[in-house]
XYZ file of C-alpha atoms in Angstrom:
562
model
C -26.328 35.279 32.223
C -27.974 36.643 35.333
C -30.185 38.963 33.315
C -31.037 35.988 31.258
C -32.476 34.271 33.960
C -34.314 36.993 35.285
C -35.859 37.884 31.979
C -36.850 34.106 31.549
C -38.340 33.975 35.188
C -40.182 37.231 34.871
C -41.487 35.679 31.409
C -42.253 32.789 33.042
C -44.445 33.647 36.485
C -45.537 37.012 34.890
C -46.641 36.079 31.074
C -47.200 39.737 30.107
C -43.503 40.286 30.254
C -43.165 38.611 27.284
C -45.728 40.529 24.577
C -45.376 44.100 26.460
C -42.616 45.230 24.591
C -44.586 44.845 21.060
C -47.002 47.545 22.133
C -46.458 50.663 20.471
C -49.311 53.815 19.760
C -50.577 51.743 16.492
C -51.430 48.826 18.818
C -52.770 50.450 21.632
C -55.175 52.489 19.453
C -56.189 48.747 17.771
C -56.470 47.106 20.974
C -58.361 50.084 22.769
C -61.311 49.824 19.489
C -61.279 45.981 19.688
C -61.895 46.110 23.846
C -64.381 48.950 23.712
C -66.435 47.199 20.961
C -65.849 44.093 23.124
C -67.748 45.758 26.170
C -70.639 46.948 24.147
C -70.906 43.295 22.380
C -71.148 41.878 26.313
C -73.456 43.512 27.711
C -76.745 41.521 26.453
C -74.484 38.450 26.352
C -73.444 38.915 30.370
C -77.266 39.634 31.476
C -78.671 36.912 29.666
C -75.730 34.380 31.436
C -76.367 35.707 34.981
C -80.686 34.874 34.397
C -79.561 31.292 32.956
C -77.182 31.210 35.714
C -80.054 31.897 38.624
C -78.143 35.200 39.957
C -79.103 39.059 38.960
C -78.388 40.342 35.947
C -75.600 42.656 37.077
C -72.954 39.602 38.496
C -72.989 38.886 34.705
C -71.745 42.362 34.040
C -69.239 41.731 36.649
C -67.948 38.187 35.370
C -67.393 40.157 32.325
C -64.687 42.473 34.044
C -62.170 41.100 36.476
C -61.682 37.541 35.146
C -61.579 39.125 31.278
C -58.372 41.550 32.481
C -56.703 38.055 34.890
C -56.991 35.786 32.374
C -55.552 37.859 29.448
C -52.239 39.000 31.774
C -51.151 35.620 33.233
C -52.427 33.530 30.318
C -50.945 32.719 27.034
C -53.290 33.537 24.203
C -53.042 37.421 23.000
C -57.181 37.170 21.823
C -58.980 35.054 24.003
C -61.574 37.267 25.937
C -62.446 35.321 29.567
C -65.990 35.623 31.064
C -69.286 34.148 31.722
C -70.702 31.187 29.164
C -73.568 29.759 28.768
C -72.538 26.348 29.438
C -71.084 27.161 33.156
C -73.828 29.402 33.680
C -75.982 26.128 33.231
C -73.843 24.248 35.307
C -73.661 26.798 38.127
C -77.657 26.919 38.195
C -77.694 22.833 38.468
C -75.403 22.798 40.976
C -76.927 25.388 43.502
C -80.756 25.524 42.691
C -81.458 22.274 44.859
C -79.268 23.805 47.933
C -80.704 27.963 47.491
C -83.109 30.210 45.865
C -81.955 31.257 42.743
C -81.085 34.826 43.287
C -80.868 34.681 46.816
C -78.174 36.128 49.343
C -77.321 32.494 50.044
C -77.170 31.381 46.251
C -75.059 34.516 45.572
C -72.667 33.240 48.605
C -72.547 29.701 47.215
C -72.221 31.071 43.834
C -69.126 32.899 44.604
C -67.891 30.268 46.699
C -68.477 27.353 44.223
C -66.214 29.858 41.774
C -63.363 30.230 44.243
C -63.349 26.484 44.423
C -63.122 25.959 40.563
C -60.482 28.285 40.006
C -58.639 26.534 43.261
C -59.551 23.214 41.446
C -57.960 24.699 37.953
C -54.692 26.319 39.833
C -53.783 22.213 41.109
C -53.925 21.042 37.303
C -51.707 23.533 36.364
C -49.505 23.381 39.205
C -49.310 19.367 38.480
C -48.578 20.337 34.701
C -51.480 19.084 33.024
C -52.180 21.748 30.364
C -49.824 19.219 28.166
C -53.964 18.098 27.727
C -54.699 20.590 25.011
C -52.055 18.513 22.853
C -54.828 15.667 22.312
C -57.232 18.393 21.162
C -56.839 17.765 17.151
C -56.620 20.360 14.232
C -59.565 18.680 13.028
C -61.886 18.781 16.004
C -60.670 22.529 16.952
C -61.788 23.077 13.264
C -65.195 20.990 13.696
C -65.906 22.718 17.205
C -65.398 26.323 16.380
C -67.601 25.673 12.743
C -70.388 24.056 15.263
C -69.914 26.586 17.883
C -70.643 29.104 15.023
C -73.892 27.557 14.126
C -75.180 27.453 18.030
C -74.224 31.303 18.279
C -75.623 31.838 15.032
C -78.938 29.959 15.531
C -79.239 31.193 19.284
C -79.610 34.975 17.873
C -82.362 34.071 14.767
C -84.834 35.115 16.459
C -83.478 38.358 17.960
C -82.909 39.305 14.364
C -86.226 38.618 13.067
C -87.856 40.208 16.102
C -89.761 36.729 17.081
C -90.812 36.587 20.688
C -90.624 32.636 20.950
C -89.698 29.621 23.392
C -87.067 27.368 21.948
C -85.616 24.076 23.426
C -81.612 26.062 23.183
C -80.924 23.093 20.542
C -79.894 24.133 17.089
C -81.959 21.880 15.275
C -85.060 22.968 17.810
C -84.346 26.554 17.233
C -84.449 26.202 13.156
C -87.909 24.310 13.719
C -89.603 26.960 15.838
C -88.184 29.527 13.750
C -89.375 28.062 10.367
C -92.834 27.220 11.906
C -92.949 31.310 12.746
C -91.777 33.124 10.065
C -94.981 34.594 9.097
C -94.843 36.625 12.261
C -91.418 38.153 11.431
C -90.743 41.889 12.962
C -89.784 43.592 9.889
C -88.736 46.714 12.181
C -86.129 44.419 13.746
C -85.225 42.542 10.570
C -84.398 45.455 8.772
C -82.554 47.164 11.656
C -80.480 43.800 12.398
C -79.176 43.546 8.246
C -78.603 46.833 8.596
C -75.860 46.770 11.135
C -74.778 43.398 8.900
C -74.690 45.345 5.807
C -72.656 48.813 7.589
C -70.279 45.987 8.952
C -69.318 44.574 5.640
C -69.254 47.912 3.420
C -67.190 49.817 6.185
C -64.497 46.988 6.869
C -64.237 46.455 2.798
C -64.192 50.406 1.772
C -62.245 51.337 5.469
C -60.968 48.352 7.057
C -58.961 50.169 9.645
C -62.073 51.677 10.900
C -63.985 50.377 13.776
C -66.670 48.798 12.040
C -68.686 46.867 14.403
C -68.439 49.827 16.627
C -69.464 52.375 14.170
C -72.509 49.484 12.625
C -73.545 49.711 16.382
C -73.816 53.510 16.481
C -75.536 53.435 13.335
C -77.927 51.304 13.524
C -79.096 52.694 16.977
C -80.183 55.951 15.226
C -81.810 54.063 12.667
C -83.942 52.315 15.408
C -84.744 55.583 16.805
C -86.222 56.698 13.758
C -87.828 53.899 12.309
C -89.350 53.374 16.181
C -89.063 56.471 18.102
C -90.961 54.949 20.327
C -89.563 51.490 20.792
C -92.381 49.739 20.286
C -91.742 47.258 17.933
C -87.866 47.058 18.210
C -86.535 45.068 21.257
C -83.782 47.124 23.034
C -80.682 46.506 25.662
C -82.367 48.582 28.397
C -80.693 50.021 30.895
C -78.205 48.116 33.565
C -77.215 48.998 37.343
C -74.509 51.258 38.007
C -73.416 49.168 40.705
C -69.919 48.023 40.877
C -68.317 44.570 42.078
C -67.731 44.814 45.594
C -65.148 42.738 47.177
C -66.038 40.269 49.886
C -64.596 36.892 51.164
C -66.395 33.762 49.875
C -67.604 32.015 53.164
C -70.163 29.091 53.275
C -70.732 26.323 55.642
C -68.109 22.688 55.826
C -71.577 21.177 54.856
C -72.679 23.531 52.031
C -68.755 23.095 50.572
C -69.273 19.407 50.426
C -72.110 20.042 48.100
C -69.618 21.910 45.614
C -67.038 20.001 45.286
C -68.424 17.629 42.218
C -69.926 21.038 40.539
C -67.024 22.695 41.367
C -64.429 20.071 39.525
C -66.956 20.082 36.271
C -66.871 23.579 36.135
C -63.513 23.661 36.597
C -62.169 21.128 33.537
C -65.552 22.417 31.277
C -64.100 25.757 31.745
C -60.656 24.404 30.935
C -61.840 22.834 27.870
C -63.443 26.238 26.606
C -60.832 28.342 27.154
C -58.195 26.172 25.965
C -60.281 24.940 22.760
C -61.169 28.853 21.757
C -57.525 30.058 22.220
C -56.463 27.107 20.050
C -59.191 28.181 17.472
C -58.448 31.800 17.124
C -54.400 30.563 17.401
C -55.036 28.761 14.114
C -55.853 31.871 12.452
C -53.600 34.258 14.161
C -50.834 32.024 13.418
C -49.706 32.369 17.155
C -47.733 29.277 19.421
C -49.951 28.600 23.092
C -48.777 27.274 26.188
C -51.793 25.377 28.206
C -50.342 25.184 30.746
C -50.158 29.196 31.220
C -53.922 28.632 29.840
C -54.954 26.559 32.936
C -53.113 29.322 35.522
C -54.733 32.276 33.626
C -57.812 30.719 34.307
C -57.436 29.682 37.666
C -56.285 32.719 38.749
C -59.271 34.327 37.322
C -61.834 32.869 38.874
C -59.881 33.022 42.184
C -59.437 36.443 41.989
C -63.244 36.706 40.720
C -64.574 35.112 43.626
C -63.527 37.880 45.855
C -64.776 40.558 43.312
C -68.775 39.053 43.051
C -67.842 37.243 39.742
C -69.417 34.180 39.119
C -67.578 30.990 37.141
C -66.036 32.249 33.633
C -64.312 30.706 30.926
C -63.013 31.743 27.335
C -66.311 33.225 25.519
C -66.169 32.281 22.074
C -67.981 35.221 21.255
C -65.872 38.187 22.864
C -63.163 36.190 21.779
C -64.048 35.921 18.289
C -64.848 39.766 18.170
C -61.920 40.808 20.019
C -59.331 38.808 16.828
C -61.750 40.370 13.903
C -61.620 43.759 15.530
C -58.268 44.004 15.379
C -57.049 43.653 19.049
C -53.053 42.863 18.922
C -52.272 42.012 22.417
C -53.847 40.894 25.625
C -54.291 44.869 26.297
C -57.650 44.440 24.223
C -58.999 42.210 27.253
C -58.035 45.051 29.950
C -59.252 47.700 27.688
C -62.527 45.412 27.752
C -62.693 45.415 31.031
C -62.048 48.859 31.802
C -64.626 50.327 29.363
C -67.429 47.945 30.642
C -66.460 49.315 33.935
C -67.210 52.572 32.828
C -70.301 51.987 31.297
C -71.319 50.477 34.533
C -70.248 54.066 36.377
C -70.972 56.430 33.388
C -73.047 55.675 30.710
C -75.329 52.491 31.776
C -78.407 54.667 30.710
C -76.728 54.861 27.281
C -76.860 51.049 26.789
C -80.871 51.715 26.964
C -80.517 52.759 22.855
C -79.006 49.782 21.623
C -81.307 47.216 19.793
C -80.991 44.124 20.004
C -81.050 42.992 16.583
C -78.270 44.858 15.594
C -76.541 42.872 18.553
C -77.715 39.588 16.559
C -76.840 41.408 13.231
C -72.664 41.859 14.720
C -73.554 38.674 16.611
C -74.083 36.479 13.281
C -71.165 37.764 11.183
C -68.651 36.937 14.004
C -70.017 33.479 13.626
C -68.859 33.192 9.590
C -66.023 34.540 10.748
C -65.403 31.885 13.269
C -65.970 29.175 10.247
C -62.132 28.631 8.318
C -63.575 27.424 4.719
C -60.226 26.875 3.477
C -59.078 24.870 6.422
C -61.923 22.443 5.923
C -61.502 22.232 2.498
C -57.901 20.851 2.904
C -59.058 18.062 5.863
C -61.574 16.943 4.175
C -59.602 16.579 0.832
C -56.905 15.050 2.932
C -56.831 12.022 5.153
C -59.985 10.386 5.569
C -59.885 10.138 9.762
C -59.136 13.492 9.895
C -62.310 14.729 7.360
C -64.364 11.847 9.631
C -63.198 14.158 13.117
C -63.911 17.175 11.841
C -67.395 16.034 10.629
C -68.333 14.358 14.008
C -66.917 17.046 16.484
C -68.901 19.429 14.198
C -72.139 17.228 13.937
C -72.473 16.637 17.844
C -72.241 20.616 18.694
C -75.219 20.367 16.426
C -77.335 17.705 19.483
C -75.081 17.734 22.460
C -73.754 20.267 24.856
C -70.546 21.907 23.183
C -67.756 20.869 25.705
C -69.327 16.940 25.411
C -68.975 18.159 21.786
C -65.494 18.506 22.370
C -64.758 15.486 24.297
C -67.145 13.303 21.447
C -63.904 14.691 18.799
C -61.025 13.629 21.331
C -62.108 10.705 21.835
C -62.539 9.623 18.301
C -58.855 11.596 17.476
C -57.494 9.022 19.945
C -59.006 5.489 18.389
C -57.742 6.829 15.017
C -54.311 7.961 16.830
C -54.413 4.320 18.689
C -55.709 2.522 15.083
C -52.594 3.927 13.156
C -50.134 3.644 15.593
C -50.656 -0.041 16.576
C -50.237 -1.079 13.066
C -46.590 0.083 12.474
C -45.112 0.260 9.360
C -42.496 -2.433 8.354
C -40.216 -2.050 5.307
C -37.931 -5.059 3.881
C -34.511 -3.673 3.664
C -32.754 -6.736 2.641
C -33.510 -10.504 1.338
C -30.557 -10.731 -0.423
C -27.474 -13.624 -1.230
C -24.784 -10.687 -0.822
C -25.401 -9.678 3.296
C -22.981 -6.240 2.844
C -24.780 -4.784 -0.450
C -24.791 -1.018 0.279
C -27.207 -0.673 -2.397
C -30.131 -2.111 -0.546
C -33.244 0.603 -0.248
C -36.179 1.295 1.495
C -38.378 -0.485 -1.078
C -40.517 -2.866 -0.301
C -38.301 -6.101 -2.031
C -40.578 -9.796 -2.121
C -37.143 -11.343 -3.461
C -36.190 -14.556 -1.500
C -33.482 -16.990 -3.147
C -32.923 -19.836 -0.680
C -29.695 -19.979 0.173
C -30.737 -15.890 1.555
C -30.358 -16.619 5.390
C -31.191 -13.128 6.450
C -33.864 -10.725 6.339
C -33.121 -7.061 7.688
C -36.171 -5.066 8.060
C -37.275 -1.254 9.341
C -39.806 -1.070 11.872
C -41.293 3.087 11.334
C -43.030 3.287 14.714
C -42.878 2.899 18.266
C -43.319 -0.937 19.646
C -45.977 -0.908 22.722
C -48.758 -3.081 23.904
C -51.376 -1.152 20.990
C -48.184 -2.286 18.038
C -47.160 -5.787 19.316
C -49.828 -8.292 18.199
C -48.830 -6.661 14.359
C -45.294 -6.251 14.456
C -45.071 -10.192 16.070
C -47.247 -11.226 13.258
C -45.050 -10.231 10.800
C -41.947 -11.415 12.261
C -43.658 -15.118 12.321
C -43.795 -14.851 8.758
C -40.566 -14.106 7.621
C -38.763 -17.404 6.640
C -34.911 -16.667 7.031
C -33.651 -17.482 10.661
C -31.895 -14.690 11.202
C -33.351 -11.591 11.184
C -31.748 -7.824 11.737
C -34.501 -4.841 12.686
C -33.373 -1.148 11.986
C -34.715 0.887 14.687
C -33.937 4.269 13.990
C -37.753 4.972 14.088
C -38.411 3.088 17.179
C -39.055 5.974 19.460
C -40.818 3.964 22.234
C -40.479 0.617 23.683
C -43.038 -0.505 26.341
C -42.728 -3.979 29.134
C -45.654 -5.873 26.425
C -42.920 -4.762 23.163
C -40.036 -5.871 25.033
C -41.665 -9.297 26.037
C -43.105 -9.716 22.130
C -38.686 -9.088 21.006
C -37.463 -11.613 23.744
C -40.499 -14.315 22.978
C -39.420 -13.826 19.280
C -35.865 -14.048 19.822
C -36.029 -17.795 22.139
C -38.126 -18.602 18.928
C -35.417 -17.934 16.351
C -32.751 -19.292 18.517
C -34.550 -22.818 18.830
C -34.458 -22.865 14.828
C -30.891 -22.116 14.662
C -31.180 -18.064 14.290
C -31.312 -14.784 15.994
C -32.597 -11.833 16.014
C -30.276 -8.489 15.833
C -30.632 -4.767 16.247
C -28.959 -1.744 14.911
C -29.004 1.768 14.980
C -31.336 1.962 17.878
C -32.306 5.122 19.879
C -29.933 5.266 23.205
C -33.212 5.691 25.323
C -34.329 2.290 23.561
C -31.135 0.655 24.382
C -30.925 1.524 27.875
C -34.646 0.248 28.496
C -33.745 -3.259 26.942
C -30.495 -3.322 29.182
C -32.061 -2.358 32.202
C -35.221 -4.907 31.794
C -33.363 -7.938 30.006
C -30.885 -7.993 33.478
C -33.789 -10.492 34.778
C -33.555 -12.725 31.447
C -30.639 -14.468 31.427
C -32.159 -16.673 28.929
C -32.133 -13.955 26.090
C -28.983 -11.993 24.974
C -29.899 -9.794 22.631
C -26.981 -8.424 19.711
C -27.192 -4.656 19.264
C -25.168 -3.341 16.600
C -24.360 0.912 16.323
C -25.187 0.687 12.565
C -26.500 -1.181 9.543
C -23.303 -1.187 8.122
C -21.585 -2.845 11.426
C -24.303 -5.267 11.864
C -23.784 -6.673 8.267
C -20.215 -6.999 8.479
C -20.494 -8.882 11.432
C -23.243 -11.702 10.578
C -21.775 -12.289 7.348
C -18.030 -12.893 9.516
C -20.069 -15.418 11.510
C -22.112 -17.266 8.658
C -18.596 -17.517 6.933
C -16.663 -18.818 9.543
């Protein structure tokens, strides 16, 4: 029993307890591939952040490291990859341009500060036990986001693959336009080497699929550039990075200059949220694998905490690594340390090797992890299925097409909610029971519109919970039913609300001024002791619960006898 405990408190405060026991030399040799590829795939992706973000290129190298290896030991999802995204890099840079120099020792500070503060800010939600949140994040808009996010990553690396040296606007619909209106000055050098490293990924992982393919198309592809430009003249390439490694240092700004964070600070931290819940939930609808948000929103607060001190910027899932890290095979959250340890070594070791890699084949790997990220089947069976489901999906999906992708996500919540709220206040209510002979057994759930008139009783089945959203229906249709006496079976009544209660006592003075009532039977105990504990004020109503159908029946038929 003791053990028991310990086991489930080890589990608990130290999440890697509970997957470390499936790693065996078959996994580790997976998850090893999966996190080396991961750290080659980064670092373009990590440079490019830290210049959106207004700091040198190197802190987004860095992001890329500690918060990846934090965030995949005290989290919950065995794939999601942590790190810098574009969308907190754009936030950072909004929040600390108009107080430093982007790129300056004091932006750098405040950077590193206003990340300490987010992860501080994303440690309270958890410790308040709000990662219960990710609940009212849909099937359907996890489905439309990750299908949208695939057409931003997508469209973002067009013109890497075609070799075009052109200013876009970042928006997908921009990008296509600017990229249509230039395709007579396509780089063929660059084309050719991008499908390339498309084409070795998709023969290698369909003749060898337990082979490192992405890995392997990157190896490849890099010779090819070196022969079809020895000279690198016509084929954009990686370049080399600094050698540099985080150092640690305590965040320290002024009580003035942490004002100034605070707001950027709390978007970052519930954006970030967002991400990294949103992506786990994506890649967990592949991987078949249960989440816990709540372990979601400490993995990533302790990440960013930890980062702060280690000259890491904000992070968050990264769709990208993320989606890598599940097609390469990774198993366990191992894949994310292996990440980060190989990147680290690149940084000390090979950074001058990272000067070979083009970037096309980057946008080659880069493009087929977005169809990857796209489940056809599982949109296929929403949008053959209920129509407000089919209408999510298409609107979460449509506004990562024109908005920013966590708005994206908020856009499908929101509109999972009104249909939630739409269905749920609009209960379902079956007629058990007009009939002359009150203890017929045979009685169904079908609807029955028979009504002799000597019937004195209705008994009908409310199938949902009665709140403030349900009680202008379910009132409705108790006004129309003729026979004084009415008997509700509330098996399904899971919820009762003050507004529901009010709507059952108005209705219930109303029947007994005719000459009726109104009864109950076999009603949740939760349901009962809420209508005990608020009808104490009410002396005027006394309302008759019964334990089952069966009792109830016997009993009003006794009294309309008598």
């Amino acid at each position: 029993m003791e053990n028991t405990f310990i086991n489930h408190s080890k589990r608990h405060l130290l999440p890697f307890f509970s997957w470390i026991h499936h790693v065996n030399g078959s996994v580790l040799k997976g998850d090893a591939l999966a996190g080396f590829t991961n750290a080659i795939v980064v670092l373009p992706q990590g440079v490019a952040y830290a210049m959106i973000a207004g700091l040198p290129p190197e802190y987004g190298l860095y992001a890329a490291i500690v918060p990846a290896i934090i965030a995949a030991l005290f989290g919950s999802s065995w794939h999601l990859i942590s790190g810098p995204t574009a969308a907190l890099s754009l936030v950072v840079y909004t929040t600390l341009s108009p107080l430093a120099e982007p790129g300056s020792t004091l932006y750098i500070q405040l950077a590193l500060s206003l990340t300490l503060l987010a992860g501080l800010f994303q440690l309270i939600l958890a410790a308040v036990r709000l990662g219960g949140v990710v609940n009212f994040v849909s099937h359907s808009v996890v489905i439309g986001f990750t299908s949208g996010a695939a057409m931003v990553i997508a469209s973002g690396q067009l013109q890497n693959l075609l070799g075009l040296n052109i200013a876009t606007d970042g928006s997908v619909i921009g990008t296509w336009m600017v990229v249509l209106a230039h395709l007579g000055e396509i780089n063929l050098f660059s084309f050719i080497t991008g499908l390339f490293t498309l084409l070795c990924c998709l023969s290698i992982k369909k003749l060898m699929p337990s082979w490192p393919n992405m890995l392997i198309a990157l190896v490849l592809s890099s010779l090819l550039a070196l022969l079809l430009d020895p000279n690198a003249q016509h084929i954009a390439l990686v370049g080399s990075i600094s050698s540099a490694l985080p150092v640690f240092s305590l965040p320290s700004v002024s009580l003035n200059d942490m004002n100034a964070l605070v707001s950027g600070a709390l978007a970052i931290a519930v954006l970030g949220l967002v991400e990294a819940v949103s992506i786990a939930r994506a890649v967990a609808v592949q991987s078949h694998q249960r989440l816990d948000g709540n372990k979601e929103f400490v993995g990533q607060g302790l990440s960013n905490v930890a980062g702060a001190f280690f000259s890491c910027y904000a992070s968050s899932g990264s769709f990208t690594r993320t989606g890598i890290n599940y097609t390469s095979g990774a198993k366990t959250p191992l894949a994310a340390v292996f990440s980060g340890v190989a990147l680290l070594l690149i940084l000390l070791l090979f950074s001058d090797l990272t000067a070979y890699i083009p970037i096309p084949s980057m946008a080659g790997i880069l493009l087929l992890v977005s169809w990857n990220l796209i489940n056809f089947d599982h949109i296929k069976s929403l949008l053959k299925t209920e129509k407000s489901e089919a209408i999510v999906l298409l609107v979460t999906f449509t506004s990562t097409l024109f908005i920013a992708l966590e708005f994206a996500i908020y856009t499908g919540v929101a509109l999972s909610l009104i249909f939630y709220l739409k269905k749920t206040s609009k209960p379902n209510i079956v007629n058990l029971l007009p009939s002359k002979h009150l203890t017929q057994k045979s009685s169904t759930d079908q609807e029955d519109n028979i009504r002799p008139e000597d019937t004195q009783l209705r008994v009908i089945k409310v199938e949902g919970s009665l709140f403030f959203g349900a009680v202008n229906h379910v009132q409705d249709y108790l006004q129309g039913i003729q026979e004084p006496r009415v008997l509700i079976v509330g098996q399904s009544i899971n919820f009762l609300d003050v507004a529901g209660l009010n709507m059952l006592q108005q209705e219930a003075r109303r029947r007994s001024e005719i000459g009726g009532e109104l009864y109950f039977c076999n009603m949740k105990d939760s349901v009962v002791n809420f209508i005990k504990k608020h009808s104490l004020s009410d002396e005027s109503v006394n309302f008759l619960i019964f334990k089952n159908k069966e009792q109830a029946l016997n009993t009003i038929n006794q009294n309309l006898s008598a």
